[in-house]
XYZ file of C-alpha atoms in Angstrom:
590
model
C 48.533 -112.639 89.044
C 51.723 -114.712 88.770
C 54.776 -112.593 89.471
C 56.370 -113.432 86.141
C 53.348 -111.935 84.369
C 53.673 -108.472 85.870
C 53.825 -106.146 82.851
C 56.950 -104.123 82.214
C 56.690 -101.128 79.876
C 53.841 -102.608 77.861
C 55.240 -106.159 77.704
C 53.076 -108.905 79.160
C 55.867 -111.032 80.676
C 59.245 -109.879 81.900
C 60.873 -113.164 80.946
C 60.010 -112.716 77.264
C 60.528 -108.951 77.011
C 63.509 -107.744 74.977
C 66.438 -106.864 77.232
C 66.289 -103.234 76.111
C 62.754 -102.980 77.459
C 63.687 -104.763 80.669
C 66.418 -102.185 81.167
C 63.919 -99.408 80.456
C 61.617 -100.867 83.073
C 64.518 -100.702 85.545
C 65.195 -97.043 84.782
C 61.552 -96.032 84.867
C 61.142 -97.774 88.197
C 63.971 -95.771 89.760
C 62.424 -92.564 88.438
C 59.216 -93.675 90.040
C 60.971 -94.337 93.348
C 62.580 -90.898 93.343
C 59.186 -89.269 93.007
C 57.659 -91.654 95.526
C 60.221 -91.371 98.327
C 61.240 -87.727 97.911
C 57.610 -86.581 98.046
C 56.415 -86.300 101.670
C 53.502 -88.512 102.588
C 50.251 -86.668 102.073
C 51.805 -84.130 99.735
C 49.799 -83.199 96.650
C 51.077 -84.608 93.355
C 49.759 -83.105 90.152
C 48.314 -85.306 87.455
C 47.717 -83.949 83.969
C 44.239 -82.843 84.993
C 45.495 -81.025 88.115
C 47.653 -78.184 86.856
C 48.147 -75.037 88.925
C 44.953 -73.006 88.846
C 46.791 -69.805 87.986
C 48.334 -71.289 84.830
C 46.665 -70.981 81.429
C 47.579 -72.749 78.199
C 49.299 -70.490 75.640
C 48.254 -67.345 77.515
C 48.250 -63.984 75.786
C 47.922 -65.337 72.243
C 51.371 -66.916 72.709
C 53.165 -68.673 69.843
C 56.118 -70.884 70.690
C 57.043 -73.629 73.156
C 56.127 -73.706 76.842
C 56.622 -76.372 79.475
C 53.614 -77.758 81.298
C 53.800 -77.267 85.091
C 53.364 -80.157 87.472
C 55.119 -82.654 85.169
C 58.698 -82.151 86.295
C 59.768 -80.506 83.017
C 59.128 -83.778 81.162
C 56.241 -82.501 79.045
C 55.965 -79.392 76.895
C 53.570 -78.100 74.272
C 53.767 -76.083 71.084
C 51.486 -73.037 70.915
C 50.360 -71.091 67.873
C 48.418 -67.847 68.304
C 47.156 -68.840 71.728
C 46.123 -72.371 70.702
C 47.779 -75.669 71.619
C 49.078 -77.381 68.463
C 50.418 -80.523 70.100
C 52.204 -81.855 73.169
C 55.584 -83.548 73.255
C 57.320 -85.588 75.948
C 61.071 -85.617 76.446
C 62.778 -88.984 76.168
C 64.014 -91.025 79.082
C 66.622 -89.226 81.182
C 65.911 -85.869 79.535
C 64.056 -82.740 80.626
C 62.833 -79.753 78.674
C 65.335 -76.902 78.848
C 63.482 -73.619 78.481
C 66.758 -71.775 77.876
C 67.783 -73.858 74.858
C 64.290 -74.770 73.646
C 64.875 -78.524 73.467
C 65.140 -81.629 75.681
C 68.456 -81.773 77.514
C 70.300 -83.803 80.153
C 68.753 -83.461 83.591
C 71.870 -81.921 85.185
C 71.817 -79.130 82.619
C 68.186 -78.156 83.253
C 66.969 -75.775 85.930
C 63.503 -77.241 86.398
C 61.716 -74.440 88.230
C 57.974 -74.944 88.380
C 55.701 -71.891 88.117
C 53.892 -70.942 91.297
C 50.686 -69.066 91.839
C 50.850 -65.488 93.167
C 49.957 -65.028 96.843
C 46.285 -64.595 97.627
C 45.379 -60.990 98.430
C 43.916 -60.179 101.800
C 40.170 -59.421 101.960
C 40.876 -55.700 102.093
C 42.657 -55.862 98.756
C 40.525 -56.290 95.677
C 42.332 -57.936 92.827
C 41.687 -56.403 89.450
C 41.710 -59.750 87.737
C 41.120 -63.182 89.267
C 43.162 -66.103 88.102
C 41.213 -68.735 86.246
C 40.110 -71.735 88.288
C 41.516 -74.217 85.814
C 43.385 -74.125 82.550
C 41.262 -74.212 79.463
C 42.584 -76.328 76.641
C 41.268 -74.943 73.394
C 40.828 -77.225 70.396
C 43.863 -77.329 68.151
C 43.482 -75.208 65.031
C 46.129 -74.773 62.386
C 45.824 -72.720 59.223
C 45.025 -74.614 56.041
C 46.054 -73.752 52.500
C 42.584 -73.487 51.038
C 39.923 -72.327 50.755
C 41.005 -68.900 51.874
C 37.834 -68.381 53.886
C 36.795 -71.190 56.192
C 33.143 -71.591 57.167
C 32.379 -69.400 60.158
C 29.020 -70.853 60.948
C 27.943 -71.674 64.456
C 25.228 -74.226 65.187
C 21.777 -72.848 64.450
C 20.500 -74.043 67.813
C 21.204 -73.528 71.477
C 21.567 -76.869 73.258
C 19.229 -77.243 76.211
C 21.406 -78.584 78.973
C 18.934 -78.509 81.869
C 17.543 -81.990 82.632
C 13.869 -82.833 82.320
C 11.844 -84.762 84.873
C 11.938 -87.947 82.792
C 15.667 -88.141 82.030
C 17.537 -91.322 82.896
C 20.647 -91.676 80.727
C 21.949 -88.090 80.705
C 22.111 -87.708 84.508
C 24.221 -90.868 84.708
C 26.496 -89.598 81.944
C 26.950 -86.287 83.736
C 27.635 -88.019 87.059
C 30.334 -90.060 85.295
C 32.126 -86.963 83.991
C 35.322 -87.384 86.000
C 35.684 -91.040 85.014
C 34.984 -90.324 81.351
C 37.553 -87.532 81.353
C 40.162 -89.653 83.143
C 39.778 -92.898 81.188
C 38.017 -92.211 77.880
C 38.959 -88.702 76.749
C 42.677 -89.389 77.077
C 45.320 -88.781 74.406
C 48.973 -89.768 74.238
C 52.204 -88.163 73.151
C 54.467 -89.979 70.699
C 56.333 -91.504 73.667
C 53.117 -92.754 75.257
C 52.593 -90.156 77.994
C 48.887 -89.646 78.667
C 47.206 -86.244 78.852
C 43.592 -84.978 78.763
C 42.523 -84.626 75.151
C 42.570 -81.066 73.868
C 40.062 -81.603 71.079
C 37.679 -84.127 72.607
C 36.091 -82.652 75.729
C 33.249 -83.834 77.924
C 31.310 -80.576 77.632
C 31.213 -80.747 73.845
C 30.303 -84.437 73.930
C 27.310 -83.718 76.156
C 26.239 -80.787 73.977
C 26.412 -82.993 70.880
C 24.467 -85.792 72.595
C 21.822 -83.310 73.637
C 21.312 -82.352 70.012
C 21.814 -85.673 68.233
C 20.141 -87.986 70.786
C 17.515 -85.850 72.513
C 16.468 -82.849 70.417
C 17.027 -84.580 67.088
C 18.303 -83.065 63.862
C 15.271 -83.168 61.597
C 15.591 -86.753 60.337
C 13.388 -89.747 61.106
C 16.262 -91.298 63.114
C 18.707 -90.076 65.741
C 21.459 -91.323 68.004
C 19.854 -93.832 70.362
C 20.193 -93.030 74.065
C 16.805 -94.116 75.447
C 17.022 -91.115 77.718
C 13.360 -90.972 78.728
C 12.680 -94.701 79.081
C 13.183 -96.540 82.378
C 14.277 -99.696 80.560
C 15.772 -98.555 77.259
C 18.217 -96.121 78.849
C 20.397 -99.128 79.765
C 20.504 -100.070 76.073
C 21.284 -96.440 75.293
C 24.284 -96.388 77.629
C 25.608 -99.580 76.026
C 25.132 -98.002 72.595
C 27.083 -94.926 73.732
C 29.803 -97.150 75.200
C 30.280 -98.919 71.867
C 30.485 -95.548 70.133
C 33.089 -94.184 72.559
C 35.100 -97.420 72.488
C 35.607 -96.991 68.752
C 36.214 -93.236 68.969
C 38.993 -93.865 71.500
C 40.836 -95.937 68.890
C 40.053 -93.889 65.792
C 40.829 -90.381 66.992
C 40.828 -89.599 70.717
C 44.071 -91.395 71.566
C 45.845 -89.357 68.871
C 44.020 -86.101 69.754
C 43.406 -85.704 66.050
C 40.390 -84.665 64.021
C 41.880 -85.650 60.658
C 42.749 -89.172 59.590
C 46.479 -89.755 59.970
C 48.780 -91.264 57.372
C 49.525 -94.563 59.114
C 49.929 -97.121 56.315
C 53.529 -97.693 55.315
C 55.666 -100.160 53.408
C 59.322 -100.492 54.462
C 59.200 -97.153 56.283
C 57.724 -95.298 53.316
C 54.359 -93.574 53.579
C 52.722 -92.804 50.235
C 51.544 -89.192 50.148
C 48.676 -90.493 48.011
C 47.341 -92.368 51.049
C 45.001 -89.386 51.315
C 43.101 -91.058 48.456
C 42.440 -94.051 50.701
C 44.249 -96.471 52.989
C 43.980 -100.262 53.237
C 43.272 -100.506 49.531
C 40.256 -98.193 49.642
C 39.450 -95.309 47.277
C 37.391 -92.810 49.263
C 36.359 -90.727 46.267
C 34.828 -93.789 44.591
C 32.791 -94.987 47.589
C 29.447 -93.565 46.471
C 25.855 -94.155 47.540
C 23.784 -92.518 44.815
C 23.394 -89.008 43.478
C 21.023 -87.935 46.255
C 23.654 -88.241 48.976
C 27.136 -88.499 47.449
C 29.318 -85.426 47.135
C 30.559 -84.688 43.605
C 34.344 -85.004 43.248
C 35.929 -81.659 42.412
C 39.335 -82.326 40.864
C 40.302 -78.657 41.348
C 39.834 -78.791 45.122
C 42.888 -77.939 47.255
C 42.863 -78.832 50.945
C 45.492 -79.591 53.573
C 44.470 -81.368 56.771
C 44.630 -79.574 60.094
C 46.216 -82.479 61.967
C 49.160 -84.817 61.512
C 50.808 -87.362 63.782
C 52.987 -86.123 66.658
C 55.352 -89.082 66.307
C 59.012 -88.478 65.522
C 59.592 -88.170 61.757
C 55.892 -88.759 61.128
C 54.549 -88.054 57.624
C 52.943 -84.664 56.925
C 49.174 -84.073 57.061
C 46.998 -85.314 54.234
C 46.515 -83.037 51.259
C 44.740 -82.963 47.916
C 45.399 -80.825 44.849
C 44.870 -81.008 41.083
C 47.344 -82.626 38.726
C 47.926 -86.123 37.338
C 50.951 -87.759 35.735
C 54.538 -86.635 35.337
C 55.202 -83.391 37.125
C 52.385 -84.078 39.584
C 53.618 -87.234 41.299
C 52.888 -86.973 45.018
C 55.831 -89.166 46.103
C 56.319 -90.554 49.590
C 57.551 -89.747 53.081
C 60.719 -91.526 54.232
C 60.710 -92.046 58.005
C 64.392 -93.031 58.080
C 65.432 -89.573 56.911
C 62.337 -87.542 57.763
C 62.268 -86.183 54.202
C 59.426 -86.003 51.703
C 60.502 -87.428 48.339
C 58.472 -85.627 45.680
C 58.004 -85.991 41.931
C 58.393 -89.755 42.249
C 55.740 -92.202 40.966
C 55.405 -93.969 44.316
C 51.935 -95.483 44.596
C 49.608 -96.222 47.476
C 47.992 -99.630 47.920
C 45.254 -98.491 45.539
C 47.819 -97.633 42.834
C 47.492 -93.839 43.098
C 50.590 -91.727 42.464
C 48.823 -88.358 42.719
C 46.332 -86.669 45.081
C 43.866 -85.154 42.607
C 40.332 -85.335 43.982
C 41.614 -87.102 47.113
C 39.992 -84.776 49.665
C 37.686 -87.318 51.349
C 39.846 -88.716 54.147
C 38.339 -89.315 57.580
C 37.415 -86.520 59.969
C 35.831 -86.277 63.404
C 35.635 -88.690 66.333
C 34.932 -91.699 64.076
C 36.935 -90.418 61.091
C 33.877 -90.115 58.859
C 35.224 -90.591 55.340
C 34.360 -90.967 51.616
C 31.994 -89.049 49.330
C 28.981 -91.047 50.527
C 29.249 -90.503 54.284
C 30.431 -86.902 54.008
C 27.655 -86.281 51.498
C 25.107 -87.596 54.002
C 26.499 -85.210 56.612
C 25.838 -82.348 54.207
C 22.382 -83.707 53.295
C 21.179 -84.066 56.901
C 23.244 -81.568 58.911
C 24.711 -79.069 56.462
C 23.873 -76.664 53.667
C 21.965 -79.191 51.550
C 19.365 -79.616 54.286
C 18.906 -75.840 54.505
C 18.608 -75.511 50.723
C 15.871 -78.154 50.718
C 13.977 -76.360 53.474
C 14.733 -79.031 56.068
C 16.099 -78.587 59.586
C 19.856 -77.993 59.484
C 22.343 -77.725 62.339
C 24.965 -76.061 60.125
C 22.957 -74.309 57.377
C 25.940 -72.317 56.066
C 28.458 -75.173 55.960
C 28.738 -77.053 52.691
C 30.630 -80.189 53.628
C 30.838 -81.213 49.970
C 32.533 -77.982 48.904
C 34.823 -77.972 51.942
C 34.973 -81.322 53.779
C 37.704 -80.016 56.106
C 35.026 -77.851 57.786
C 34.606 -80.622 60.352
C 38.097 -79.902 61.667
C 38.688 -76.219 60.908
C 35.428 -74.270 61.205
C 34.370 -72.211 64.218
C 31.985 -74.993 65.221
C 34.607 -77.751 65.084
C 34.797 -78.274 68.860
C 31.285 -79.728 68.862
C 31.118 -80.704 65.185
C 33.740 -83.432 65.604
C 31.212 -85.137 67.902
C 27.982 -84.404 65.994
C 29.382 -85.700 62.708
C 30.483 -88.930 64.414
C 27.195 -89.406 66.280
C 25.360 -88.996 62.991
C 27.482 -91.609 61.244
C 26.896 -94.046 64.110
C 23.141 -93.466 64.023
C 23.063 -93.898 60.254
C 25.519 -96.711 59.556
C 25.535 -98.743 62.786
C 22.137 -98.328 64.439
C 20.232 -98.779 61.165
C 22.312 -101.736 60.044
C 20.568 -105.008 59.232
C 21.618 -107.917 57.052
C 19.620 -111.096 56.647
C 18.396 -111.824 60.161
C 21.015 -109.720 61.984
C 19.671 -106.333 63.132
C 21.636 -103.996 65.338
C 18.776 -102.966 67.623
C 17.781 -106.586 68.227
C 21.354 -107.641 68.923
C 21.752 -104.732 71.349
C 18.722 -105.893 73.329
C 19.953 -109.481 73.262
C 23.373 -108.417 74.557
C 21.827 -106.533 77.486
C 19.320 -109.267 78.333
C 22.091 -111.883 78.088
C 24.130 -110.283 80.876
C 26.582 -108.061 78.947
C 29.063 -110.881 78.247
C 28.705 -111.884 74.592
C 31.865 -110.678 72.854
C 30.377 -111.324 69.421
C 28.170 -108.234 69.797
C 30.944 -105.656 70.060
C 33.141 -107.487 67.550
C 30.280 -107.425 65.022
C 29.677 -103.742 65.726
C 33.342 -102.965 65.142
C 33.191 -104.697 61.774
C 30.050 -102.776 60.782
C 31.742 -99.462 61.463
C 35.053 -100.387 59.816
C 33.955 -102.626 56.945
C 30.198 -102.213 56.545
C 29.422 -105.852 57.407
C 29.001 -107.759 60.664
C 30.145 -111.334 60.062
C 33.659 -112.556 60.780
C 35.557 -112.821 57.498
C 33.033 -110.694 55.615
C 35.831 -108.395 54.435
C 39.436 -108.865 53.410
C 40.298 -105.823 55.529
C 40.843 -106.551 59.202
C 39.440 -104.217 61.850
C 42.386 -102.246 63.190
C 43.001 -102.742 66.918
C 39.839 -104.834 67.309
C 40.836 -106.156 70.729
C 41.530 -102.657 72.004
C 38.074 -101.554 70.894
C 36.565 -104.492 72.769
C 38.538 -103.757 75.935
C 37.501 -100.100 75.782
C 33.871 -101.174 75.461
C 33.890 -103.370 78.558
C 35.828 -100.737 80.485
C 33.055 -98.219 79.840
C 30.009 -100.425 80.478
C 31.449 -102.167 83.545
C 33.656 -99.637 85.306
C 32.284 -96.269 84.233
C 28.537 -96.742 83.663
C 28.300 -99.955 85.747
C 25.340 -101.117 83.686
C 25.025 -104.443 85.507
C 24.241 -102.666 88.751
C 21.859 -100.283 87.016
C 20.002 -103.189 85.454
C 19.789 -105.135 88.717
C 18.542 -102.271 90.877
C 15.337 -100.208 90.749
C 15.482 -97.449 88.177
C 16.654 -94.203 89.811
C 14.652 -91.040 89.597
C 16.258 -87.895 88.210
C 16.437 -86.353 91.688
C 18.124 -89.463 93.112
C 20.757 -89.480 90.387
C 21.483 -85.751 90.583
C 21.722 -85.815 94.402
C 23.819 -88.962 94.575
C 27.402 -88.580 95.839
C 30.063 -88.276 93.152
C 31.334 -91.511 91.658
C 34.429 -92.732 93.537
C 37.712 -92.049 91.837
C 39.855 -95.049 90.915
C 42.332 -96.384 93.426
C 45.743 -94.681 92.989
C 47.875 -96.680 90.579
C 50.774 -98.223 92.459
C 52.682 -99.324 89.397
C 54.364 -96.976 86.905
C 52.866 -99.136 84.161
C 49.120 -99.959 84.138
C 48.513 -103.678 84.501
C 46.346 -105.407 81.913
C 45.924 -109.167 81.860
C 45.239 -110.495 78.342
C 41.904 -112.279 78.120
C 40.393 -110.599 81.178
C 38.081 -107.626 81.237
C 40.144 -104.464 81.782
C 40.089 -102.801 85.155
C 39.596 -99.088 85.578
C 43.071 -98.157 84.341
C 43.657 -95.951 81.283
C 44.280 -97.965 78.134
C 47.776 -97.051 76.999
C 48.592 -99.558 74.284
C 48.854 -97.936 70.860
C 49.705 -99.612 67.624
C 50.818 -98.588 64.194
C 50.255 -100.311 60.890
C 53.463 -101.305 59.147
C 51.922 -101.999 55.757
C 52.277 -105.025 53.573
C 50.608 -107.897 55.391
C 48.806 -105.806 58.012
C 51.244 -106.500 60.838
C 50.675 -104.442 63.972
C 53.570 -103.330 66.098
C 52.881 -102.226 69.700
C 54.208 -98.902 70.873
C 55.554 -99.368 74.374
C 54.396 -96.909 76.952
C 56.890 -95.213 79.239
C 54.330 -93.286 81.274
C 55.282 -92.277 84.797
C 52.071 -92.119 86.804
C 52.153 -89.986 89.947
C 50.188 -90.965 93.003
C 47.194 -88.919 94.001
C 47.007 -87.446 97.510
C 47.101 -90.339 99.965
C 44.176 -90.436 102.369
C 44.374 -94.169 103.268
C 45.462 -95.446 106.700
C 49.157 -95.749 107.412
C 48.934 -99.545 107.210
C 47.908 -99.378 103.544
C 50.876 -97.101 102.839
C 53.330 -99.714 104.133
C 51.550 -102.415 102.137
C 51.837 -100.290 99.039
C 55.567 -99.736 99.574
C 55.995 -103.494 99.950
C 54.319 -104.076 96.590
C 56.527 -101.455 94.938
C 59.666 -103.001 96.440
C 58.629 -106.423 95.170
C 58.025 -104.954 91.715
C 61.520 -103.402 91.691
C 63.048 -106.707 92.734
C 61.366 -108.446 89.779
C 62.672 -105.829 87.350
C 66.211 -106.239 88.710
C 66.019 -109.999 88.275
C 65.057 -109.497 84.644
C 68.300 -107.674 83.797
């Protein structure tokens, strides 16, 4: 890579980056050097996934703010009744001050990291063993209505033990560490990465077991090809396309609910809950059999909202139209909600009556049609008709927020999304274009035809596959594509699987763990536009600014710590040389 193309804080070229970002690169680099040179060689550095084993998130039903150990007091989280609500990173040059409860100058903060208690000798029997690893529970926040949320658990017990003819699932399980490190990653408002709280590998596997292997009572299911020596490759590609889109829609924000992201001149219409990008979710029907009826008396407030500074509040719906019921807008310049003002969304709505059908789950399943199908196939409607139902006591039409706030939400956010993919993407065909045929053609053609994943993205977002088939552009289409190739090439390595004899279940299960990625030597992951991404977490996030659909990148200021160094001493000196060269380039850019 040419030296002048080394990325700096999310910018592609130093020589075209704004001077403020060049300066930020300089500061971040010195922070990086402090960590690098003050940490003895071979010393253990904690990443977000390697917190002290004795530490537990929001222990003891705690409500309040606590700093996260192993991150140098730079990251803290807000707890509510023992659950993590969201995580926040302090700005550059600031650390979290536990005494004052806010981010403060570094010289005013006593950053003392918690340590584990000494291990008792064999003759002493501890009354309670510390947990092996912290458990991040899915975020749950109280909603306004209904007063009683569904408390239904799945009516099945997922069978997790592999069968003799499994091919896809063993590979997925062997890729757990890579999936957790590079797919199930969320970001704070300042771009610091952390393992997703809501979207976990265990719940993904449980949902796949039900939706792709056991089935859910319909004549279709999520395609994984688990028991076929040839089709399992197609199944892994299908799963990769699904995850690539989920990473953009929800995982990177660690959110179950659709966020209010469409703005005009810094104003976010509260009525965006009725539909964004000119859509009206309550009017997107698909016949009486499937569509949920619109209840204008329904009152719901979303569980999740953005963790960005001065971000708009969570979506809501409530009855009332006209003067006295104007929903108003959120002003990001002041961080104040302006109510009782006839400020309209792009669809012309100035109220939120009947607007309870925003997106939810890993793919943000939205509108009365898709949510109605969830109820018809997976929810109470299926049980009422005497058909197999995963959630027989959950009426998604009466309470669509059940996906995010019921007791089964941890797995439901995956099952709902897998269903939508199986229904809307896998069964899609228009003229001579059929998804299953195009999937086979992509695999047989060597996994290089970009038109496949771009068409799939359009199907999910717009309901059509051809370029220009909709006036609405696919948000972050390039990021979805990069995620897709990251998963098929660097995580599942489908080219190698296709070129080698099909492994038996015993060979896959007994194979050594997949190698972890090489420690990242740069504080900012390097991505070369136009090339397939390497195995580095995707950190670019964008926000829609409204009007003419202009996307503005959010620059990442992540400080990545090195893992424990086990390479020869020669590689250490080479690494330091690269870092020194990188610092020299940043200094030249000032």
